[in-house]
GROMACS .gro file of C-alpha atoms in nm:
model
  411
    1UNK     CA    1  -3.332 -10.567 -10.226
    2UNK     CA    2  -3.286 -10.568 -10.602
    3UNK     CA    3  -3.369 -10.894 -10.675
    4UNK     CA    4  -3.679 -10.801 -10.435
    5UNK     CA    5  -3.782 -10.577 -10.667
    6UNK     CA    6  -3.724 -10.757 -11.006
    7UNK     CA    7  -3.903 -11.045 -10.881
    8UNK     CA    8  -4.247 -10.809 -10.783
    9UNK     CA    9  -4.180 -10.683 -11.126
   10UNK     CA   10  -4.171 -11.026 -11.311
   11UNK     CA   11  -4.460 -11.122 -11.034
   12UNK     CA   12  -4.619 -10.808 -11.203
   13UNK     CA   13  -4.602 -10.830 -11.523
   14UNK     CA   14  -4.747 -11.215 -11.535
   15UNK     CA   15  -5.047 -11.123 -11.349
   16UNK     CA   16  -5.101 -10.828 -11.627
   17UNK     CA   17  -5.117 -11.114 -11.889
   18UNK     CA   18  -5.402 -11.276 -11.733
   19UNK     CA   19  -5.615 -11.036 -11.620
   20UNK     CA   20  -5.942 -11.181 -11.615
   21UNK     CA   21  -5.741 -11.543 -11.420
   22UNK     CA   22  -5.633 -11.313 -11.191
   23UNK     CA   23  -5.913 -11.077 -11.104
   24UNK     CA   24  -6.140 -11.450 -11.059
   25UNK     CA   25  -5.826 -11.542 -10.843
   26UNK     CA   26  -5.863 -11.226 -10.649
   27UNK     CA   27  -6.244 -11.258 -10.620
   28UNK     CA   28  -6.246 -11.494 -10.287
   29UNK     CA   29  -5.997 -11.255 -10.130
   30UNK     CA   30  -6.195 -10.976 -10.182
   31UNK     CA   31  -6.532 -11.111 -10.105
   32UNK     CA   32  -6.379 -11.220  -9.726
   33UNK     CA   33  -6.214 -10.931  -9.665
   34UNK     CA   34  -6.486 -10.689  -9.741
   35UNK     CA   35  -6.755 -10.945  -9.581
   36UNK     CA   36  -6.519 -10.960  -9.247
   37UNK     CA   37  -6.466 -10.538  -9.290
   38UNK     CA   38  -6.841 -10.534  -9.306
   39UNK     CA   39  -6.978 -10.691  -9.077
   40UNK     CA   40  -6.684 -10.595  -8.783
   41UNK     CA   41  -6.756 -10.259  -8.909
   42UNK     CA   42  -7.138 -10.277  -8.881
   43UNK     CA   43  -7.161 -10.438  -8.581
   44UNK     CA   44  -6.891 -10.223  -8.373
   45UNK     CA   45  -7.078  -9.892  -8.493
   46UNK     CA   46  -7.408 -10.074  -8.371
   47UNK     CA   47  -7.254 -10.141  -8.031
   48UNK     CA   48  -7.123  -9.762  -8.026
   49UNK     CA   49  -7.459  -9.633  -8.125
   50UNK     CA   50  -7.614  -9.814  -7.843
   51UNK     CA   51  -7.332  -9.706  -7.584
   52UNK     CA   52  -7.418  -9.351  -7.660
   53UNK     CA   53  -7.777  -9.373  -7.661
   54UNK     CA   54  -7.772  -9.594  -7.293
   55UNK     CA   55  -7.553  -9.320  -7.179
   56UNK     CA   56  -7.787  -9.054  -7.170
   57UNK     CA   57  -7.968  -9.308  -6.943
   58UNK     CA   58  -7.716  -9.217  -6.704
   59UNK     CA   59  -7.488  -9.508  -6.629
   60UNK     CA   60  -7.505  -9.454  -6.290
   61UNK     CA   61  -7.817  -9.625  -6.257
   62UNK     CA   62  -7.868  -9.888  -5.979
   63UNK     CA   63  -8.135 -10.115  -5.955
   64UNK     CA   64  -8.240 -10.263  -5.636
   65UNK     CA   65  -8.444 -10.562  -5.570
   66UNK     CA   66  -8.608 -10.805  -5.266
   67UNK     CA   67  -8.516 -11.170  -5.321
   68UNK     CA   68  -8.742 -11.439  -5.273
   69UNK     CA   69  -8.654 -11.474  -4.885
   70UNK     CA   70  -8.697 -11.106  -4.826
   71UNK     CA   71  -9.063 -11.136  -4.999
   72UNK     CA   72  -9.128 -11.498  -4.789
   73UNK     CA   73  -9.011 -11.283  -4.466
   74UNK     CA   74  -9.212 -10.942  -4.578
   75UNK     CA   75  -8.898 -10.811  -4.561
   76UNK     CA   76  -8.970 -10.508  -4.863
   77UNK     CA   77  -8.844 -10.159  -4.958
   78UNK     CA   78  -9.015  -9.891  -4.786
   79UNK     CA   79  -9.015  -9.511  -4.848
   80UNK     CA   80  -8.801  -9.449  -4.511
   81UNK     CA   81  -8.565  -9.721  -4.701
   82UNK     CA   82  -8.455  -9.467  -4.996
   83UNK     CA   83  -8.470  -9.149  -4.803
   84UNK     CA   84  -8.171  -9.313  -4.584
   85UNK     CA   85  -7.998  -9.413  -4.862
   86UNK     CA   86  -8.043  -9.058  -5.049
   87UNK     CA   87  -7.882  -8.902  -4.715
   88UNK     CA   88  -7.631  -9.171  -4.642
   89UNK     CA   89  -7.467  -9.312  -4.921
   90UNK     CA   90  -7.249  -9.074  -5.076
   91UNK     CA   91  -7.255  -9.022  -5.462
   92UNK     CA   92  -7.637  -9.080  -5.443
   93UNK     CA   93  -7.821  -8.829  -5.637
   94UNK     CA   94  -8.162  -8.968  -5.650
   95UNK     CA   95  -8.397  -9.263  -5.554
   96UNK     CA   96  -8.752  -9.413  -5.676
   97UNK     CA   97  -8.926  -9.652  -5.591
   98UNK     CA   98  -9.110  -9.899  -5.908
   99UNK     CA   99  -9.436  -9.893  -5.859
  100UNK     CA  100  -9.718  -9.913  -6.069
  101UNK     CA  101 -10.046 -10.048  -6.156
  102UNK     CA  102 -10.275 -10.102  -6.462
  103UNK     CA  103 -10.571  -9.975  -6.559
  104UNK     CA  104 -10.807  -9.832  -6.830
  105UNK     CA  105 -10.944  -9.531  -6.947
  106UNK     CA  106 -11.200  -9.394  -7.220
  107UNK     CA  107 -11.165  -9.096  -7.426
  108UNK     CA  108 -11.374  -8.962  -7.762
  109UNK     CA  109 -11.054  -9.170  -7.953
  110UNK     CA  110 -11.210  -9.533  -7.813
  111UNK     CA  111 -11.099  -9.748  -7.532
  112UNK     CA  112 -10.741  -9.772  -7.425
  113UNK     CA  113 -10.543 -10.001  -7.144
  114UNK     CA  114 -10.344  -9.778  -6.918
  115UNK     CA  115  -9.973  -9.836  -6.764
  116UNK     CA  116  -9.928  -9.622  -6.418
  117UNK     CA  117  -9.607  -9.574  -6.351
  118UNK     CA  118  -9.526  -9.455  -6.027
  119UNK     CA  119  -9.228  -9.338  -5.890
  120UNK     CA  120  -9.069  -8.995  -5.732
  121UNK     CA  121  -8.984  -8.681  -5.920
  122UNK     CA  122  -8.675  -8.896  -5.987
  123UNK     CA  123  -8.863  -9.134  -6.234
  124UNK     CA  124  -8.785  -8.934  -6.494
  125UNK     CA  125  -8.412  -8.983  -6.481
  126UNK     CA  126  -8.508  -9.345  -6.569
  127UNK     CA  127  -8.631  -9.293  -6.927
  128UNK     CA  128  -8.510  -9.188  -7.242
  129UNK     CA  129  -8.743  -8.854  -7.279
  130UNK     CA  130  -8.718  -8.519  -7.268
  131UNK     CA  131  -8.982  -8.247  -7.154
  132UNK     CA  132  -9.154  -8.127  -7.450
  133UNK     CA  133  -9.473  -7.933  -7.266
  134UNK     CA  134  -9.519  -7.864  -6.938
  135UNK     CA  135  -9.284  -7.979  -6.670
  136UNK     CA  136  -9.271  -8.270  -6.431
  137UNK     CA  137  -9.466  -8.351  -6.155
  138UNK     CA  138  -9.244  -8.286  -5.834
  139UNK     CA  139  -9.118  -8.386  -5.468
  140UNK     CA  140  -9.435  -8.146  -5.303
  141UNK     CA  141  -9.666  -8.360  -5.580
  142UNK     CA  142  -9.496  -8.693  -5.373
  143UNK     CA  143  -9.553  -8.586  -5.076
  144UNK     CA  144  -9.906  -8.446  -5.064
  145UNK     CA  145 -10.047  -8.745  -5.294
  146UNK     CA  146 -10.130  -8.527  -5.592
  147UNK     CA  147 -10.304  -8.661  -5.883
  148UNK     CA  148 -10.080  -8.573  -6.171
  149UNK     CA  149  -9.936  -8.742  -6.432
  150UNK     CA  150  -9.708  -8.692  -6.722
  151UNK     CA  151  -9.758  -8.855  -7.042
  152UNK     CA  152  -9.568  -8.872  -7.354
  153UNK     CA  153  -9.651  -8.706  -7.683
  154UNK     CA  154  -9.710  -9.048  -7.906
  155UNK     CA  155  -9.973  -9.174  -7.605
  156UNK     CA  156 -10.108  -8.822  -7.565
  157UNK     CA  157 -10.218  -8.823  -7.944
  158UNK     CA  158 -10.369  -9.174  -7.944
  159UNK     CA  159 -10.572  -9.052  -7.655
  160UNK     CA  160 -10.672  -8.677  -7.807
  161UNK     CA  161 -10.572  -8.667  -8.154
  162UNK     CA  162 -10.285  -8.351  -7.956
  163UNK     CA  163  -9.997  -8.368  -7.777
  164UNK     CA  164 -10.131  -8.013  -7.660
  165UNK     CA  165 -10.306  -8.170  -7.327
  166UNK     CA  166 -10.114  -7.976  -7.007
  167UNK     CA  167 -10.413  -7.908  -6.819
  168UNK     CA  168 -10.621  -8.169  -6.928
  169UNK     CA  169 -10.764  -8.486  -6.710
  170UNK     CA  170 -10.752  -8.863  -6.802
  171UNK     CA  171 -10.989  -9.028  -6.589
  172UNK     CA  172 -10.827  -9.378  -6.459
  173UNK     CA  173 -11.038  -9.726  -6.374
  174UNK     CA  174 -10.841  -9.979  -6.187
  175UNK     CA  175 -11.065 -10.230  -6.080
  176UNK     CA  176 -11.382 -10.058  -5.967
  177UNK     CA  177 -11.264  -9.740  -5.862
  178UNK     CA  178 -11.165  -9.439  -6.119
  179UNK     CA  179 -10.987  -9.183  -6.036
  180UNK     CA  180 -10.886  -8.857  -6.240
  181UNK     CA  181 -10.551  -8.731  -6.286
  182UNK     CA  182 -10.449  -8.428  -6.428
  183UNK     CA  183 -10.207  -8.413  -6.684
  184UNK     CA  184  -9.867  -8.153  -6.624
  185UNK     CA  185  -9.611  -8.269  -6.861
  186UNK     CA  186  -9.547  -8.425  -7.210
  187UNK     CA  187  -9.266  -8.609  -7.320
  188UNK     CA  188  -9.108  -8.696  -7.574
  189UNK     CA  189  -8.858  -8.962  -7.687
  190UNK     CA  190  -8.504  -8.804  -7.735
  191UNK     CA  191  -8.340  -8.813  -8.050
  192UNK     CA  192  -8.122  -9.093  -8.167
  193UNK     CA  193  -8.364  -9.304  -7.950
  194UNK     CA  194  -8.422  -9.646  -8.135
  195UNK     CA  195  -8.262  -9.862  -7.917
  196UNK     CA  196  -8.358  -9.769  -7.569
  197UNK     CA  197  -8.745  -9.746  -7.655
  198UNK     CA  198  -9.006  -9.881  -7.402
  199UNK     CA  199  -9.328  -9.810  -7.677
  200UNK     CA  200  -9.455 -10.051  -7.904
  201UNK     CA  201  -9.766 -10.088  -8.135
  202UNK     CA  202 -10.058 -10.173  -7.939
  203UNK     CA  203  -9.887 -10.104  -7.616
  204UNK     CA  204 -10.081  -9.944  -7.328
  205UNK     CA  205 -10.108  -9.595  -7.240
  206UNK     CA  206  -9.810  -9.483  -6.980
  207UNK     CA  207  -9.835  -9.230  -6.737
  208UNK     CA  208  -9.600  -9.100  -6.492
  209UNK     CA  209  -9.765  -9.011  -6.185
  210UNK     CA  210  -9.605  -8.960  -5.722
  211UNK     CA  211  -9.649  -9.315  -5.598
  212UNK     CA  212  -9.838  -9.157  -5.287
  213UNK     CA  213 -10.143  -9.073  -5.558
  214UNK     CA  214 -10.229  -9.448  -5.589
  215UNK     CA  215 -10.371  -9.431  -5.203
  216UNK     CA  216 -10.698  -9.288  -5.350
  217UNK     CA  217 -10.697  -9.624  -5.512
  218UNK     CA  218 -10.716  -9.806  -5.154
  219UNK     CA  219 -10.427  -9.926  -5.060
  220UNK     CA  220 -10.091  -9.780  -4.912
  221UNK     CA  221  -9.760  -9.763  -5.075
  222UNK     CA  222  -9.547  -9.817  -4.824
  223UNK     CA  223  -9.355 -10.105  -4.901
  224UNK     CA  224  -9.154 -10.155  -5.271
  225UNK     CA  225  -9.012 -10.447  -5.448
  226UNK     CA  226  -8.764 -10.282  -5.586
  227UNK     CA  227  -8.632  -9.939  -5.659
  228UNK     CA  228  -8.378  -9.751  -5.848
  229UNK     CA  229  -8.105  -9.584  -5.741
  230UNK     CA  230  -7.918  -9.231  -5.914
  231UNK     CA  231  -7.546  -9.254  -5.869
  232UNK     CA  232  -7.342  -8.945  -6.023
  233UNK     CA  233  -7.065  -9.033  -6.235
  234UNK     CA  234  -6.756  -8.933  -5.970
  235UNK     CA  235  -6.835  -9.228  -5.752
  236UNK     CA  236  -6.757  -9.613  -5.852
  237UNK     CA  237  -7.121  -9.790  -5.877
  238UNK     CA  238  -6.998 -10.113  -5.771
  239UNK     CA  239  -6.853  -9.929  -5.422
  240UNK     CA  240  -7.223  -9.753  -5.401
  241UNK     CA  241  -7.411 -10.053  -5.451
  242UNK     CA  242  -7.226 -10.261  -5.170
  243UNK     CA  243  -7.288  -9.959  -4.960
  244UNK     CA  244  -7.690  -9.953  -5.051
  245UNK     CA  245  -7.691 -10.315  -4.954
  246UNK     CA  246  -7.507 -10.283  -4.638
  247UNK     CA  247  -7.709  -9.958  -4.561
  248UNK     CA  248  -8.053 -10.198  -4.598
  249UNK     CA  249  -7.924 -10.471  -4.464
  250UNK     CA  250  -7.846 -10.295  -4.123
  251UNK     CA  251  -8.237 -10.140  -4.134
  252UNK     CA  252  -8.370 -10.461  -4.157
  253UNK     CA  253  -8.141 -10.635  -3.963
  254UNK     CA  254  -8.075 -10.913  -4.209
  255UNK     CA  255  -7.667 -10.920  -4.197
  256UNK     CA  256  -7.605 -11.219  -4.462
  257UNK     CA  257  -7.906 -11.355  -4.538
  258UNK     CA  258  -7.935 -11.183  -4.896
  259UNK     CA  259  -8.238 -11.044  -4.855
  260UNK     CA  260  -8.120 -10.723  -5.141
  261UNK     CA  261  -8.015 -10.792  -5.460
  262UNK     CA  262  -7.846 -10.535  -5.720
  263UNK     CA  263  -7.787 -10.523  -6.032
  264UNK     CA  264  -7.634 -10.208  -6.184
  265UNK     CA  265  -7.685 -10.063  -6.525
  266UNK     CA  266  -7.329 -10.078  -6.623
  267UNK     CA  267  -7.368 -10.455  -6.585
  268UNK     CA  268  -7.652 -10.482  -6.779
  269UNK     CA  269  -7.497 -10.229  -7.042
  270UNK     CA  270  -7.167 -10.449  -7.089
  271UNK     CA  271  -7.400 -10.776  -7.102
  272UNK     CA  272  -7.534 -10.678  -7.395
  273UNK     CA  273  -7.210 -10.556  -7.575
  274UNK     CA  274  -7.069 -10.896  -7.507
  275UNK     CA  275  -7.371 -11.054  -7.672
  276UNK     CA  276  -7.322 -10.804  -7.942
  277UNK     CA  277  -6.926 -10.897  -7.957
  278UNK     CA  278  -7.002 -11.270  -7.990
  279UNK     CA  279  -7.237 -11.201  -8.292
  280UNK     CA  280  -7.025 -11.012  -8.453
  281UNK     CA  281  -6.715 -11.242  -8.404
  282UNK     CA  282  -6.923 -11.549  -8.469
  283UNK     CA  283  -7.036 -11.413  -8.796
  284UNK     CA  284  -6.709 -11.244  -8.903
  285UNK     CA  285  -6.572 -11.602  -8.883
  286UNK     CA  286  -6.785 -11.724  -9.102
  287UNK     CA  287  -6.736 -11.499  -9.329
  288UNK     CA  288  -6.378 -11.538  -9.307
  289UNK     CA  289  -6.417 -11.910  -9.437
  290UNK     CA  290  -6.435 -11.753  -9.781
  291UNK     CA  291  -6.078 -11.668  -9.752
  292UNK     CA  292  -5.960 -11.990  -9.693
  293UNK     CA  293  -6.152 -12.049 -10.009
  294UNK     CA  294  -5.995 -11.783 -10.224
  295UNK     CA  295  -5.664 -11.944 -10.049
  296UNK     CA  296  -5.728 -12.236 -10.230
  297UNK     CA  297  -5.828 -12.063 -10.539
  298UNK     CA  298  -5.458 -11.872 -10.532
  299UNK     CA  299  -5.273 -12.213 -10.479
  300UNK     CA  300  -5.478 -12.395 -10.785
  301UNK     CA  301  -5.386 -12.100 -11.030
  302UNK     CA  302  -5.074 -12.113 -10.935
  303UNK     CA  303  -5.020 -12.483 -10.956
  304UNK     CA  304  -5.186 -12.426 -11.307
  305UNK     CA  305  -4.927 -12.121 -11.369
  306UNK     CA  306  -4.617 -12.359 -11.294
  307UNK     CA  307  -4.774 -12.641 -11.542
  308UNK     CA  308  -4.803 -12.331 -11.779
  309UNK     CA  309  -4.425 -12.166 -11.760
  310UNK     CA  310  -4.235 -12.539 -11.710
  311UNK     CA  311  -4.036 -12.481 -12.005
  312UNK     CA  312  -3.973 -12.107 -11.888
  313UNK     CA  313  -3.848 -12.211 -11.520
  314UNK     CA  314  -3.611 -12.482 -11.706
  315UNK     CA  315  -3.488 -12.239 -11.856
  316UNK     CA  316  -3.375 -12.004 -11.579
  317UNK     CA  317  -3.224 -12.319 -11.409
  318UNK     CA  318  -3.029 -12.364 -11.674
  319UNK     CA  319  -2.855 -12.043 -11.697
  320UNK     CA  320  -2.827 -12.010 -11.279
  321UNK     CA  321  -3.090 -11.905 -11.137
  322UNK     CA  322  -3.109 -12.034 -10.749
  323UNK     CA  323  -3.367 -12.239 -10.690
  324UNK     CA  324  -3.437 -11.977 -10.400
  325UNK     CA  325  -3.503 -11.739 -10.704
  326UNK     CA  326  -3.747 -11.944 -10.824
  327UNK     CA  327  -3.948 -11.962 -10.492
  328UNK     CA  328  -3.938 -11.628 -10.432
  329UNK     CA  329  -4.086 -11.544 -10.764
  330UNK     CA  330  -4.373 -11.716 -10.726
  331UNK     CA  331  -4.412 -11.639 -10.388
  332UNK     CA  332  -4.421 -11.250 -10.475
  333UNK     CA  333  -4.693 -11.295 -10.743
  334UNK     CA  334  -4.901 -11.498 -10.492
  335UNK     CA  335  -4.873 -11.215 -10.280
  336UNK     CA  336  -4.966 -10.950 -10.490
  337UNK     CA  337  -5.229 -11.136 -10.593
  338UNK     CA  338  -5.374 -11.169 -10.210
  339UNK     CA  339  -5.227 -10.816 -10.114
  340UNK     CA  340  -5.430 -10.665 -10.416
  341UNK     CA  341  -5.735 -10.858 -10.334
  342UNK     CA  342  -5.717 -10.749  -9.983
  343UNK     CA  343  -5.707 -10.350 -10.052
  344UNK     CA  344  -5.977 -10.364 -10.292
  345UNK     CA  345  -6.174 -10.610 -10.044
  346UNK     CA  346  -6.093 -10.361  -9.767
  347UNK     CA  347  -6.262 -10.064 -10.002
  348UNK     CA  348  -6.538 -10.246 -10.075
  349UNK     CA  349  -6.579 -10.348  -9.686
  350UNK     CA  350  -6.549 -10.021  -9.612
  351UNK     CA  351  -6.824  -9.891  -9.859
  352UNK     CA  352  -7.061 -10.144  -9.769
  353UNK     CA  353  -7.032 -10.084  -9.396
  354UNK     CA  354  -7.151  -9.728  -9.500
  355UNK     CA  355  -7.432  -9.819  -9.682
  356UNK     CA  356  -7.566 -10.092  -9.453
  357UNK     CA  357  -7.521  -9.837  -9.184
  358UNK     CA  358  -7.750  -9.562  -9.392
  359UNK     CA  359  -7.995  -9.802  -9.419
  360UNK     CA  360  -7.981  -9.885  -9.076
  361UNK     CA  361  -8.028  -9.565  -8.979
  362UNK     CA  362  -8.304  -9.470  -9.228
  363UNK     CA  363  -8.503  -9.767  -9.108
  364UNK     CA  364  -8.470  -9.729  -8.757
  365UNK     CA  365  -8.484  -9.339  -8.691
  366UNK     CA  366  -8.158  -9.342  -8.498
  367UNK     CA  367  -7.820  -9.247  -8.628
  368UNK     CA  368  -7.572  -9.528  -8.675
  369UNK     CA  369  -7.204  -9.451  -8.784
  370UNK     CA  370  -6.941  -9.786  -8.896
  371UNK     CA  371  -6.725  -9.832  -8.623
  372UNK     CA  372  -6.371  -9.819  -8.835
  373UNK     CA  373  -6.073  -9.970  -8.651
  374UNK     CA  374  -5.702  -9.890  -8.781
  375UNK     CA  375  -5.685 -10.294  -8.579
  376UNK     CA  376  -5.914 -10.423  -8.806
  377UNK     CA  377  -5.755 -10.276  -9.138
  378UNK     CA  378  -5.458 -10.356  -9.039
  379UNK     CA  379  -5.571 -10.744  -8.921
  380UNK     CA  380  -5.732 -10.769  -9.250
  381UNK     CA  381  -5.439 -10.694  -9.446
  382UNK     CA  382  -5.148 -10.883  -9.275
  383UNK     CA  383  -5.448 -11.203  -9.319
  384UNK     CA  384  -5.473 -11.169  -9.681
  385UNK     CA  385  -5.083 -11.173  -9.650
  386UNK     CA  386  -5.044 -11.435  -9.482
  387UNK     CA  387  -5.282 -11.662  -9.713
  388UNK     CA  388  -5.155 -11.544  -9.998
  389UNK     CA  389  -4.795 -11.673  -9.882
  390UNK     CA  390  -4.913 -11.962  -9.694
  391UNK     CA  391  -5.113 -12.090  -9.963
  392UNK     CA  392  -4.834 -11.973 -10.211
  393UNK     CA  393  -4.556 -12.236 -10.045
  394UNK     CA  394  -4.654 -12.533 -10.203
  395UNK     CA  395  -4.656 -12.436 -10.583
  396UNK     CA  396  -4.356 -12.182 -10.510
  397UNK     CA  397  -4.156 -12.502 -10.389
  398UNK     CA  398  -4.251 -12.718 -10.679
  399UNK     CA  399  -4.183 -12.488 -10.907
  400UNK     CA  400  -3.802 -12.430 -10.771
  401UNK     CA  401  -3.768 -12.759 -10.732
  402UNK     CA  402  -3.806 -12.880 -11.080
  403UNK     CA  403  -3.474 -13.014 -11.240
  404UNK     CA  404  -3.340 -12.829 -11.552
  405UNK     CA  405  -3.357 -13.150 -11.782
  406UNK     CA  406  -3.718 -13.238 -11.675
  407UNK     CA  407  -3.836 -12.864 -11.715
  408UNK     CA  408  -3.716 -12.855 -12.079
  409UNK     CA  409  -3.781 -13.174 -12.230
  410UNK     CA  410  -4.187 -13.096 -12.140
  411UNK     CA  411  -4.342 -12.930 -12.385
   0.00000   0.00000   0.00000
């Protein structure tokens, strides 16, 4: 343990007389361990940003869908469909059907293309806003075909200039019929919103509105296909969504032919974090090439520091110092160099995952925190280590294995 210590001291003390050699020795370390920090950092805190934000989704969301037979056969979703499954599956909170149609509608702000969205009073459990005025429409608004909708605020001031519009009617063309709804709600996107978003610039006009209100249109909704499904959060969704199927398969008497098809949020939620993982991992690894880099950059100086202290190593031979001295010398001090690198890389890392994350944030309207693993620290560290000694070997060994004579006679 002493001669640990005198040999981090001697490692120590060399380093100290070339500071500028070592700090460029240090500088690939550094710049690969902060870059792999970084972006692990970055791209973990995206992933958790994202998690949080699909949760208020509710990740009990199922969605159900006909397949291509069941369409072929005019085998569809119907109304009496989701009322079954609301009563029989257990762990179901809520069902809609998606329907919808598009039209367009004038106001004194111009001409604007218009999304109907129809669904029960369970639609809004599917989308990331809250009720700012007004309320929602409602299961007596389903039922008796009422001609309400529910707009959000951003839509509801292209339209009017005001989000102030409960009250207020949007008259809707779809083909050569228009119909008027009234408007009962506004909504508006929740906070930390920026990745689940379904606006975009130029996009049409939604409204919310009961399914039953597009009869006054001409034609009966009475057969979906597809519809979404609320699961609460005490029942497995994969053991609901088997049930679902089974449940529609025995209404429509279609035992094995896959006429349903499911897909659950949660799938479609971890989907996207593994695409998000590989990213991540793909570009940490390149970013980790650097430190083979400032590997190779540790072994040259060091080759050069052996060339340098020849005379100084003969020396120590001669008076009986192990050649196991000798390696372990220079091994410490390629170490230190590598170990050194890696905490300041690791600071810097650190730093710059906060600031990419601010401006992340500041850009996007959402609120994006660096997802900090002890794991990845730690990872970091013991892989500066071990390219610091790996890397360190091969001019540790030549230098303990230069003979007395030779070492002194060079100048």
């Amino acid at each position: 343990m002493g001669n640990m210590i005198e040999y981090v001291k001697m490692a120590f003390k060399n380093i100290m007389a070339n500071k500028g050699r070592s700090f460029l020795t240090m500088l690939g370390i550094i710049i690969g361990i902060s870059s792999v920090i970084m972006v692990m950092s970055v791209g973990d805190g995206t992933t958790n940003a994202m998690n949080s934000e699909v949760a208020d989704l509710g990740t009990g969301q199922i969605s159900v869908y006909c397949s291509e037979e069941a369409a072929t056969e005019g085998e569809w979703i119907t109304p009496e469909d989701l009322t079954a499954i609301g009563e029989q599956v257990k762990g179901v909170d809520g069902a809609t059907p998606n329907d919808g149609s598009s039209g367009s509608t004038a106001t004194e702000k111009g001409e604007f293309a218009v999304q109907l969205n129809g669904g029960t009073e369970d639609l809004q459990r599917a989308v990331n806003y809250n009720i700012k005025r007004g309320a929602y429409f409602t299961s007596v608004d389903v039922e008796e075909g009422n001609r309400v909708c529910v707009i959000t605020s951003s839509d509801a001031k292209r339209l009017f200039g005001s989000d102030d519009v409960v009250g207020m009617d949007i008259e809707v063309t779809i083909g050569d019929i228009t119909g008027s709804y009234r408007i009962v709600g506004v909504t508006q996107q929740k906070e930390n919103g920026a990745f689940v978003s379904y606006t975009y610039e130029g996009a049409p006009v939604s409204l919310d509105v009961p399914y039953t209100s597009f009869e006054s249109y001409g034609w009966e909704s009475d057969s979906f296909y597809s519809a979404t499904i609320f699961a609460n959060d005490q029942v497995s969704g994969e053991k609901v969504a088997k049930e679902i199927v089974h449940l529609l398969e025995s209404r429509h008497q279609c035992a094995g032919e896959e006429y349903f098809q499911i897909q659950s949020f949660q799938d479609m939620v971890q989907e996207l974090n593994d695409i998000l993982g590989i990213v991540t991992t793909f570009i940490s690894c390149v970013a980790a090439i650097s430190l083979i880099v400032g590997g190779i950059g540790v072994m040259n100086i060091m080759l050069v520091s052996v060339t340098e202290r020849t005379r100084e190593i003969g020396i120590r031979k001669s008076l009986g110092a192990k050649t196991s001295s000798i390696l372990m010398q220079f091994l410490a001090e390629a170490a230190i160099l590598t170990v050194v690198g890696g905490i300041i890389g690791i600071l810097l890392g650190l730093l710059g995952s906060v600031g990419v994350c601010g401006l992340m944030s500041a850009s996007m309207g959402s609120t994006i925190h660096p997802g900090v693993k002890a794991s990845t620290i730690l990872g970091a560290t013991l892989f500066s280590c071990g390219i610091g000694v790996f890397f360190g070997i091969y001019p540790a060994r030549k230098a303990a294995k230069l003979s007395p004579i030779e070492a002194l006679r060079r100048n």
